[in-house]
Amino acid sequence: MGNTSRRAFIRSFLTSTTILVAPSTLFGQEGTLTDLGGAILDLDEVTIFTAREIVTLDPDLPSAEAVAVVNSRILATGTREQVQEAIGEQPFTVDDTFADHIIVPGFIAQHDHPVLGGLSLSSVILSIEDWDLPQGLSRAVVDKDDFLARLSEAVDGQQDPDTPVMTWGYHAAFYGPLTRSDLDQISSERPIFVWARSCHEFILNSAAMEAAGVTEEVMDAWSETEKMQSSFEHGHFWEQGLFAVLPLIAPYVATPEKFRAGLETMRDYMHAKGVTYGNEPGGILARPVQDAVNAVFSAPSMPFRWSFIPDGKSLIAKYDNAEDVIEQTEALVDWYGGKTSMSKGSVKLFADGAIYSLAIQLRDDPLGDYHGEWMMDLPAFERAFQTYWDAGYQVHIHVNGDAGLDRVLNALERNLRRNPRFDHRTVIVHFAVSAPDQVDRIKRLGAIVSANPYYVTALADQYSKTGLGPERANEMVRLGDLDRAGVSWSLHSDMPMAPGDPLFLMWCAVNRVTSSGRVAGQDQTVPVEEALRGVTINAAYSHRLERDLGSIEPGKRANFTILNDNPLTVDPMAIKDIQVWGTVLEGEKFPVGDKPQQEDARLPLNDPDSQREFAVNTLNHALSVVHAHL
């Protein structure tokens, strides 16, 4: 039954007198109207939520003032009188908590990383943008001197002189190179770990290198590539050098306690931004790490649900046989429970590198000393794509450059011609740099896009000068072209690659205002209603959940985001400033600021070896989901 016919059926069931009074329809030939009345009185109680306005995104009823909910599902929408009439004699209560608020479909975090976010948010945030976190606002760094001064304050604020300090967010393309000697001027005794904004490099001071045991003798045993992507002198480790040093630094930056605190911060942050459902593409492949995430995200008191897409890149590298790959992928379903789950029949693959490090593969050469990276070798990528394609999976693919996008579309077309599939919904994830001809090809091949509109806001100014040049930088994330072509697109933050704030993502897509205040690529702006769809119904569609989530229609889950203003009617520049009251998850109210009940989430990590292994696996996953290379 399609969406339209389902809506019509449910609505006719609720409003048709003929159906309600026909004994043969509901009770069989022996039923009576008395039986019907008694059965109605025995039905579960309905809650009718009223609001100043309900933006439903239901094409048959775009706006309403009341929504009826029973047993976590939506029963009816309309005016208060229409909803009560539809309910009839079924018992109900009216909840006017939101009478002065706007209800919109529950926001969906289409693509975010709780492990990466948990680690980064538990650090000292000193980044290129503001971060409005539950523990307070962290203002954007102005320049390198500002970074060093604020990091020095954080170091001085620590009571224990031996406690390591980790900061996240430094970006060399904005502030210039950062070295071990810079950090030694802050402290020569306390270990300092600087995790770069791209998440693919660390800079350590001398105390951190000494504590972690990073010596020249240790580095001499590394591979040539690992040594080439490291600097003992500057305490700088990137790409393969970062993975080489990872086992040594992980116990200092990814302890179970630090990780738990970071997950709770990410939970509270995303709830404060109105998220009711989220997903991590590239799910965890270390059971103790997944258990640690479940300890927070699976709890009954969680204000949103979270799903995980398996990491096909790692699985295809581990198993040679296609049957084994699929079997091991499907076996992961048992790793979840409560409010976490696996996205069955979905997988994540990788094309080229990260936009923040400009490791993207471009058709034309970049400006400056940058070079692209492939995150999967071509034979592995093609084998993975075909393996999962033939098993009927929906494939989500990380890709940032236009040459990277060519690789993805070539693989898609080759498999479509070899083994045609209907409604495959292959997802192009991130969509930083593309060309107009590729938009036409995306449409023709039946792919959809999950885009990060923050790239324009954060990077268009700087990358106009270096890396991409003005034309490519201004046209990044060409949502306007997708919209005109009729390609389904959604919005994501890739948290913490962008703030995990759906209203802010809408603001970025609608306005395309850069950090300097100019508009980059005016022709790529999109209407505000389409941006709202990008964080609701289109995001649900990208996960094949549109029959369950994404709009306020009878039969769907009662997931709502409660706002102080209507994003469709405020000044477009004010969208990001709309206040979030909280959320309704499957009929249950979750106000912002209400702390979830603390669950007993202690992990069996009682010995140093278990704690070290946990830390290494945690940091390895955090890095692998965004930029690991095979």
XYZ file of C-alpha atoms in Angstrom:
630
model
C 0.000 0.000 0.000
C 1.521 3.341 -1.031
C 1.732 6.392 1.198
C -1.253 8.126 -0.405
C -3.516 5.083 -0.229
C -2.440 4.404 3.356
C -3.290 7.977 4.375
C -6.635 7.723 2.663
C -7.438 4.397 4.343
C -6.573 5.560 7.860
C -8.361 8.864 7.430
C -11.458 7.166 6.025
C -11.414 4.670 8.893
C -11.428 7.444 11.454
C -14.024 9.656 9.787
C -16.409 7.315 7.976
C -19.650 6.713 9.854
C -20.360 3.792 7.570
C -17.238 1.931 8.678
C -17.692 2.751 12.346
C -21.257 1.458 12.522
C -20.995 -1.567 10.239
C -20.923 -4.626 12.531
C -19.856 -6.940 9.731
C -16.758 -4.809 9.067
C -15.310 -4.838 12.566
C -16.957 -7.576 14.590
C -18.385 -10.208 12.272
C -22.000 -11.193 11.728
C -22.829 -11.760 15.416
C -21.641 -8.340 16.648
C -23.990 -5.569 17.770
C -23.718 -1.806 18.164
C -23.639 -2.395 21.904
C -20.591 -4.593 21.423
C -19.014 -1.828 19.355
C -19.596 0.806 22.014
C -18.146 -1.418 24.720
C -15.090 -2.181 22.599
C -14.435 1.506 22.010
C -14.580 2.221 25.736
C -12.026 -0.540 26.282
C -9.560 1.020 23.829
C -6.377 2.674 25.087
C -6.572 6.341 25.976
C -5.574 8.850 23.330
C -3.518 11.981 24.010
C -4.391 15.019 21.910
C -1.497 17.480 21.678
C -2.491 20.999 20.660
C -0.160 23.695 19.331
C -0.120 27.168 17.866
C 0.558 25.363 14.605
C 1.602 21.883 13.555
C 3.705 21.727 10.391
C 2.914 18.202 9.254
C 4.670 17.914 5.846
C 1.625 15.848 4.895
C 0.698 17.041 1.377
C -2.983 16.345 2.093
C -2.994 18.420 5.294
C 0.131 20.648 5.531
C -0.976 22.498 8.669
C -2.922 21.411 11.742
C -3.591 22.537 15.296
C -3.999 19.160 17.003
C -2.512 15.686 16.729
C -3.877 12.574 18.440
C -1.425 9.948 19.703
C -2.026 6.466 21.033
C 0.550 3.793 21.893
C 3.455 5.773 20.378
C 1.708 6.274 17.015
C -0.203 9.122 15.389
C -3.951 8.455 15.214
C -5.286 11.659 13.623
C -4.426 15.279 12.769
C -6.515 18.381 12.078
C -8.288 21.016 14.109
C -9.047 20.139 17.702
C -12.689 19.612 16.811
C -11.849 17.410 13.817
C -9.512 15.251 15.848
C -12.024 14.806 18.684
C -14.748 13.968 16.167
C -12.476 11.392 14.513
C -11.733 9.779 17.886
C -15.394 9.606 18.753
C -16.125 7.685 21.963
C -12.553 6.486 22.470
C -11.227 7.903 25.776
C -8.791 10.802 25.449
C -7.048 13.606 27.292
C -5.984 16.956 25.877
C -2.397 18.138 26.478
C -2.006 21.895 25.916
C 1.689 22.021 26.880
C 2.554 23.182 23.355
C -0.329 25.605 22.894
C 2.097 28.490 22.338
C 4.657 26.467 20.366
C 5.176 25.061 16.888
C 5.268 21.312 16.357
C 7.276 20.009 13.395
C 8.167 16.423 12.470
C 10.922 15.056 14.683
C 14.353 16.052 13.416
C 16.484 13.223 12.036
C 20.278 13.249 12.375
C 20.874 11.481 9.082
C 24.636 10.956 9.452
C 26.537 11.538 12.705
C 29.273 9.834 14.723
C 28.669 9.290 18.463
C 32.101 7.770 19.154
C 33.941 10.545 17.339
C 31.582 13.123 18.799
C 31.883 11.670 22.274
C 35.667 11.925 22.246
C 35.848 15.359 20.656
C 33.118 16.896 22.827
C 34.797 15.639 25.995
C 37.857 17.710 25.050
C 38.631 21.404 25.291
C 36.791 22.744 22.220
C 38.884 25.362 20.395
C 37.647 25.337 16.829
C 36.906 27.389 13.729
C 33.262 27.849 14.748
C 31.153 28.429 17.852
C 30.047 25.325 19.745
C 26.956 25.782 21.909
C 27.338 22.795 24.242
C 25.441 21.752 27.384
C 28.453 22.755 29.492
C 28.572 26.220 27.901
C 29.403 28.172 24.767
C 32.858 27.758 23.229
C 33.556 30.706 20.948
C 35.349 30.290 17.641
C 39.113 30.744 17.711
C 40.246 34.033 16.192
C 43.842 33.149 15.311
C 46.781 31.088 16.492
C 47.614 33.431 19.358
C 44.013 33.223 20.578
C 44.193 29.419 20.410
C 47.423 29.260 22.413
C 46.149 31.712 25.018
C 42.900 29.824 25.567
C 44.629 26.450 25.627
C 47.050 27.846 28.220
C 44.079 28.888 30.360
C 42.636 25.377 30.128
C 45.973 23.838 31.117
C 46.393 26.185 34.060
C 42.855 25.374 35.206
C 43.692 21.713 35.827
C 44.285 20.817 39.463
C 46.461 17.738 38.973
C 49.725 18.628 37.165
C 49.873 15.156 35.603
C 46.356 15.145 34.119
C 46.585 15.220 30.302
C 44.752 17.944 28.396
C 43.250 17.242 24.993
C 41.836 19.933 22.743
C 39.930 19.497 19.511
C 39.301 21.868 16.607
C 42.599 23.444 15.497
C 42.746 23.995 11.722
C 46.142 24.774 10.181
C 44.577 26.116 6.976
C 42.968 28.845 9.105
C 45.602 29.508 11.777
C 48.924 28.260 10.412
C 51.100 25.276 11.400
C 51.152 24.131 15.022
C 54.202 22.341 16.428
C 55.473 20.636 19.527
C 57.536 23.709 20.435
C 54.373 25.868 20.408
C 52.790 23.524 22.929
C 55.933 23.231 25.037
C 55.711 26.974 25.652
C 52.365 26.330 27.347
C 53.659 23.464 29.478
C 56.723 21.296 29.491
C 55.343 19.068 32.265
C 51.661 18.415 31.548
C 50.875 16.189 28.511
C 48.987 18.151 25.830
C 47.262 16.440 22.913
C 45.905 18.604 20.079
C 43.385 16.827 17.848
C 43.008 18.737 14.596
C 39.645 19.883 13.229
C 39.872 17.389 10.359
C 40.248 14.578 12.945
C 43.073 13.088 10.876
C 46.061 14.493 12.763
C 47.422 14.985 16.277
C 50.094 17.379 17.587
C 51.749 16.463 20.907
C 53.951 18.415 23.285
C 57.139 16.882 24.666
C 55.467 15.793 27.903
C 52.773 13.937 25.941
C 55.355 12.201 23.751
C 57.345 11.178 26.809
C 54.280 9.913 28.684
C 53.071 7.914 25.666
C 56.527 6.517 24.917
C 56.844 8.095 21.471
C 60.578 7.951 20.852
C 62.764 8.056 17.762
C 63.634 4.396 18.367
C 59.939 3.454 18.338
C 59.337 5.437 15.158
C 62.326 3.798 13.423
C 60.372 0.537 13.452
C 57.413 2.062 11.581
C 56.831 1.590 7.867
C 58.191 4.124 5.416
C 54.727 5.605 4.836
C 54.096 5.890 8.565
C 57.430 7.681 9.041
C 56.777 9.967 6.067
C 53.469 11.023 7.624
C 55.000 11.802 11.019
C 57.396 14.363 12.473
C 59.204 13.570 15.700
C 60.669 17.068 15.758
C 57.286 18.788 15.536
C 55.302 16.156 17.443
C 52.997 15.935 14.430
C 51.293 12.707 13.282
C 48.830 12.457 10.400
C 47.224 9.836 8.142
C 49.170 6.563 8.496
C 51.493 8.173 11.027
C 48.467 8.842 13.203
C 47.401 5.198 13.058
C 50.961 4.169 13.935
C 51.039 6.331 17.060
C 47.437 5.534 17.982
C 48.157 2.558 20.305
C 50.533 4.734 22.312
C 48.332 7.815 22.767
C 44.901 6.134 23.003
C 45.073 5.373 26.766
C 45.474 9.108 27.427
C 42.728 10.430 25.134
C 40.070 7.670 25.077
C 39.639 6.356 28.612
C 36.286 4.687 29.428
C 35.423 7.523 31.827
C 36.227 10.209 29.273
C 34.297 8.370 26.614
C 31.212 7.946 28.800
C 31.221 11.650 29.672
C 31.555 12.549 25.999
C 28.643 10.314 24.976
C 26.430 11.924 27.616
C 27.438 15.360 26.353
C 26.629 14.373 22.783
C 23.273 12.933 23.900
C 22.318 16.140 25.708
C 23.613 18.322 22.878
C 21.634 16.555 20.161
C 18.499 16.450 22.274
C 18.799 20.196 22.820
C 18.837 20.584 19.029
C 15.586 18.662 18.608
C 16.870 15.311 17.326
C 14.472 12.363 17.687
C 16.288 9.772 15.540
C 19.909 9.443 14.463
C 22.234 7.206 12.525
C 25.934 6.434 12.387
C 27.073 5.161 8.994
C 30.140 3.000 9.487
C 29.050 1.175 12.626
C 31.371 0.010 15.373
C 33.211 -3.290 14.873
C 34.645 -3.613 18.394
C 32.066 -5.148 20.741
C 33.296 -3.475 23.987
C 33.062 -0.060 22.295
C 29.536 -0.787 21.053
C 28.604 -1.957 24.545
C 29.867 1.356 25.924
C 27.723 3.271 23.427
C 24.717 1.078 24.217
C 25.183 1.771 27.930
C 24.194 5.383 27.228
C 22.246 5.292 23.948
C 20.146 2.174 24.628
C 18.828 3.347 27.981
C 15.038 3.723 28.381
C 15.566 7.356 29.372
C 17.248 8.219 26.044
C 15.348 11.070 24.342
C 16.003 9.694 20.823
C 16.685 6.413 19.030
C 19.961 5.653 17.277
C 20.839 3.210 14.495
C 24.112 2.026 12.989
C 25.026 1.159 9.400
C 27.712 -1.552 9.149
C 31.211 -0.570 8.011
C 31.528 -2.380 4.690
C 35.042 -1.061 4.137
C 36.417 -3.001 7.085
C 34.276 -6.086 6.502
C 35.277 -6.425 2.839
C 38.932 -6.164 3.865
C 38.527 -8.919 6.451
C 36.686 -11.554 4.403
C 37.526 -12.778 0.905
C 34.281 -14.600 0.198
C 31.122 -12.618 -0.623
C 28.926 -14.995 1.362
C 31.140 -14.543 4.428
C 31.000 -10.761 4.055
C 27.208 -10.733 4.051
C 26.942 -13.316 6.827
C 29.266 -11.355 9.110
C 27.486 -8.108 8.268
C 24.105 -9.522 9.199
C 25.486 -11.088 12.396
C 26.025 -7.587 13.800
C 22.290 -7.216 14.425
C 22.744 -8.909 17.820
C 25.062 -6.139 19.034
C 22.181 -3.736 19.671
C 19.144 -3.396 21.876
C 16.876 -0.928 23.621
C 17.019 2.341 21.725
C 19.928 1.321 19.494
C 19.556 -0.860 16.421
C 21.279 -1.877 13.204
C 20.062 -0.498 9.885
C 19.368 -3.834 8.261
C 20.158 -4.059 4.573
C 22.348 -0.935 4.554
C 26.121 -0.548 4.336
C 28.662 2.258 4.211
C 31.581 2.478 1.779
C 34.192 5.157 1.092
C 35.488 6.866 -2.030
C 37.922 9.763 -1.484
C 39.258 11.685 1.503
C 38.070 14.401 3.858
C 37.124 17.922 2.774
C 38.674 19.490 5.886
C 42.091 18.118 4.999
C 41.544 18.740 1.262
C 42.411 15.083 0.670
C 39.620 14.928 -1.899
C 39.995 13.609 -5.442
C 39.374 16.361 -8.004
C 38.966 16.302 -11.759
C 41.163 19.412 -12.037
C 44.241 20.075 -9.921
C 43.803 21.823 -6.556
C 45.285 25.207 -5.756
C 48.267 24.772 -3.464
C 50.183 21.847 -2.043
C 47.344 19.388 -1.651
C 46.783 15.921 -3.064
C 43.812 13.625 -3.040
C 43.554 10.314 -1.212
C 41.458 7.264 -1.981
C 39.980 5.779 1.180
C 39.489 2.427 -0.500
C 41.660 1.027 -3.278
C 39.675 0.648 -6.484
C 39.588 -3.194 -6.524
C 38.365 -3.283 -2.914
C 35.785 -0.572 -3.578
C 34.418 -2.318 -6.657
C 34.316 -5.707 -4.916
C 32.513 -4.208 -1.937
C 30.004 -2.361 -4.097
C 29.185 -5.486 -6.130
C 29.024 -7.759 -3.074
C 26.517 -5.594 -1.248
C 24.637 -4.617 -4.403
C 24.000 -8.238 -5.323
C 22.784 -8.907 -1.772
C 20.177 -6.156 -2.189
C 21.763 -3.643 0.188
C 21.301 0.099 0.131
C 24.806 1.524 -0.274
C 25.806 4.792 1.450
C 29.095 6.158 0.068
C 31.335 8.844 1.586
C 32.529 11.047 -1.297
C 33.740 14.650 -1.446
C 35.502 15.421 -4.754
C 34.132 15.405 -8.291
C 36.647 12.752 -9.368
C 35.596 10.731 -6.335
C 31.984 11.139 -7.433
C 32.890 9.849 -10.899
C 34.198 6.669 -9.276
C 30.950 6.225 -7.334
C 28.677 6.864 -10.323
C 30.751 4.588 -12.549
C 30.365 1.749 -10.057
C 26.645 2.414 -9.715
C 26.050 2.449 -13.466
C 28.134 -0.675 -14.030
C 26.154 -2.598 -11.423
C 22.813 -1.289 -12.655
C 23.634 -2.496 -16.160
C 24.893 -5.837 -14.834
C 22.174 -6.475 -12.234
C 19.299 -3.959 -12.534
C 17.546 -3.024 -9.299
C 14.448 -0.939 -8.675
C 14.473 1.790 -6.002
C 18.009 1.053 -4.831
C 18.393 4.550 -3.308
C 22.191 4.551 -3.391
C 23.181 7.483 -1.145
C 25.921 9.934 -2.108
C 27.148 11.212 1.255
C 28.715 14.673 1.835
C 28.640 15.875 -1.820
C 31.207 18.641 -1.397
C 32.562 19.267 -4.922
C 30.581 18.188 -7.964
C 29.897 19.251 -11.537
C 26.567 20.007 -13.278
C 26.874 16.959 -15.537
C 27.100 14.761 -12.439
C 23.768 16.058 -11.140
C 22.112 14.875 -14.354
C 23.813 11.508 -13.995
C 22.729 11.156 -10.338
C 19.137 11.687 -11.447
C 19.385 9.236 -14.333
C 20.917 6.506 -12.181
C 18.345 6.841 -9.391
C 20.794 7.857 -6.658
C 19.963 10.247 -3.833
C 22.146 12.691 -1.881
C 22.863 13.302 1.788
C 24.672 16.647 1.783
C 26.585 18.659 4.358
C 25.615 22.323 3.734
C 27.993 23.548 6.428
C 30.933 23.118 4.066
C 29.872 26.326 2.336
C 29.517 28.313 5.555
C 32.771 27.123 7.097
C 35.071 26.637 4.125
C 34.011 28.617 1.039
C 35.934 31.749 2.005
C 39.197 30.005 2.852
C 38.998 27.462 0.046
C 38.389 30.246 -2.474
C 41.959 31.305 -1.695
C 43.543 27.876 -1.424
C 42.564 24.352 -2.339
C 39.598 24.892 -4.641
C 39.583 28.450 -5.941
C 36.492 30.721 -6.092
C 34.335 28.836 -8.597
C 34.578 25.391 -7.014
C 34.441 26.756 -3.467
C 31.328 28.852 -4.093
C 29.504 26.015 -5.848
C 30.188 23.411 -3.163
C 27.145 21.367 -2.126
C 25.051 22.328 -5.171
C 21.652 21.698 -3.601
C 19.906 24.139 -5.920
C 20.874 22.044 -8.929
C 19.710 18.859 -7.189
C 16.390 20.474 -6.334
C 15.771 21.653 -9.877
C 16.682 18.214 -11.224
C 14.214 16.483 -8.911
C 16.865 14.514 -7.016
C 15.914 13.598 -3.440
C 18.353 15.192 -1.010
C 18.698 15.385 2.760
C 20.964 17.264 5.153
C 23.437 15.953 7.710
C 26.125 17.368 9.970
C 28.620 14.475 10.116
C 28.891 15.504 13.779
C 31.418 16.700 14.856
C 32.429 17.773 11.331
C 29.624 20.313 11.651
C 27.427 21.237 14.599
C 24.741 18.548 14.928
C 21.962 21.120 14.818
C 19.216 20.567 12.196
C 17.979 24.172 12.376
C 21.519 25.379 11.743
C 21.879 22.986 8.796
C 18.622 24.386 7.390
C 19.986 27.903 7.837
C 23.167 26.961 5.961
C 21.254 25.422 3.050
C 18.716 28.245 2.737
C 21.144 31.174 3.063
C 24.626 29.881 2.065
C 26.183 32.669 4.122
C 29.911 32.195 4.703
C 31.968 33.025 7.769
C 32.689 36.471 6.281
C 28.980 37.202 5.809
C 28.791 36.938 2.025
C 26.522 34.612 0.041
C 28.393 31.888 -1.840
C 26.602 30.452 -4.869
C 23.261 32.230 -4.740
C 21.855 29.882 -7.396
C 22.458 26.917 -5.082
C 20.214 28.181 -2.258
C 17.025 26.209 -1.584
C 13.511 27.029 -0.303
C 13.064 26.772 3.447
C 10.361 24.098 3.227
C 12.724 21.912 1.207
C 15.398 22.461 3.863
C 12.914 21.340 6.540
C 12.195 18.253 4.469
C 15.956 17.717 4.350
C 16.102 17.113 8.118
C 12.801 15.228 8.358
C 10.972 13.302 5.631
C 13.841 13.261 3.099
C 16.246 12.149 5.824
C 13.815 9.343 6.651
C 13.613 8.478 2.942
C 17.396 8.223 2.767
C 17.192 5.414 5.350
C 14.058 3.820 3.840
C 12.071 4.873 6.907
C 9.633 7.300 5.265
C 6.643 5.056 6.091
C 7.499 5.356 9.785
C 9.217 8.728 10.331
C 9.659 12.191 8.888
C 6.148 13.678 8.777
C 3.132 14.002 11.051
C 0.641 11.624 9.481
C -1.686 8.934 10.852
C 0.085 5.643 11.435
C 3.595 7.058 11.801
C 5.597 7.222 15.005
C 4.649 10.171 17.204
C 8.046 11.868 16.945
C 7.865 15.673 17.154
C 10.290 18.546 17.610
C 8.817 21.441 19.584
C 9.918 24.944 18.550
C 9.214 28.484 19.734
C 8.809 29.771 16.170
C 7.878 28.442 12.761
C 10.974 27.983 10.562
C 8.786 28.347 7.456
C 7.653 31.871 8.353
C 10.520 33.537 10.262
C 13.175 35.577 8.491
C 15.444 32.990 6.830
C 18.445 34.475 8.629
C 16.727 33.765 11.971
C 16.159 30.041 11.426
C 19.276 29.032 13.357
C 18.190 31.133 16.346
C 14.836 29.419 16.883
C 14.649 27.965 20.378
C 13.907 24.272 20.886
C 11.502 23.470 23.754
C 12.294 19.791 23.505
C 10.931 16.732 21.747
C 8.204 14.133 21.817
C 9.510 10.630 21.210
C 6.821 8.104 20.392
C 4.310 10.075 22.437
C 6.553 10.783 25.458
C 7.588 14.375 26.228
C 11.298 15.163 26.690
C 11.885 18.828 27.623
C 15.358 20.215 27.015
C 17.265 20.453 30.275
C 15.673 17.413 31.894
C 18.577 15.121 32.666
C 17.978 11.499 31.622
C 18.070 8.995 34.442
C 21.590 7.707 34.966
C 21.761 4.030 34.165
C 24.252 1.591 35.695
C 26.655 1.436 32.755
C 29.852 0.148 34.261
C 31.949 -1.830 31.820
C 33.987 -4.938 32.762
C 37.306 -3.183 32.206
C 38.982 -3.877 35.524
C 42.540 -4.467 34.378
C 44.974 -2.127 32.575
C 45.187 -4.359 29.501
C 41.397 -4.289 28.988
C 41.316 -0.528 29.454
C 44.147 -0.047 26.972
C 42.453 -2.298 24.412
C 39.195 -0.411 24.876
C 40.934 2.938 24.385
C 42.736 1.759 21.243
C 39.554 0.318 19.719
C 37.585 3.453 20.565
C 40.065 5.862 19.021
C 40.619 3.575 16.040
C 36.906 3.540 15.268
C 36.601 7.285 15.743
C 39.344 7.858 13.187
C 38.371 5.086 10.785
C 34.813 6.238 10.196
C 35.965 9.540 8.768
C 39.222 9.029 6.921
C 40.953 5.664 7.307
C 42.758 4.288 4.261
C 43.000 0.651 3.304
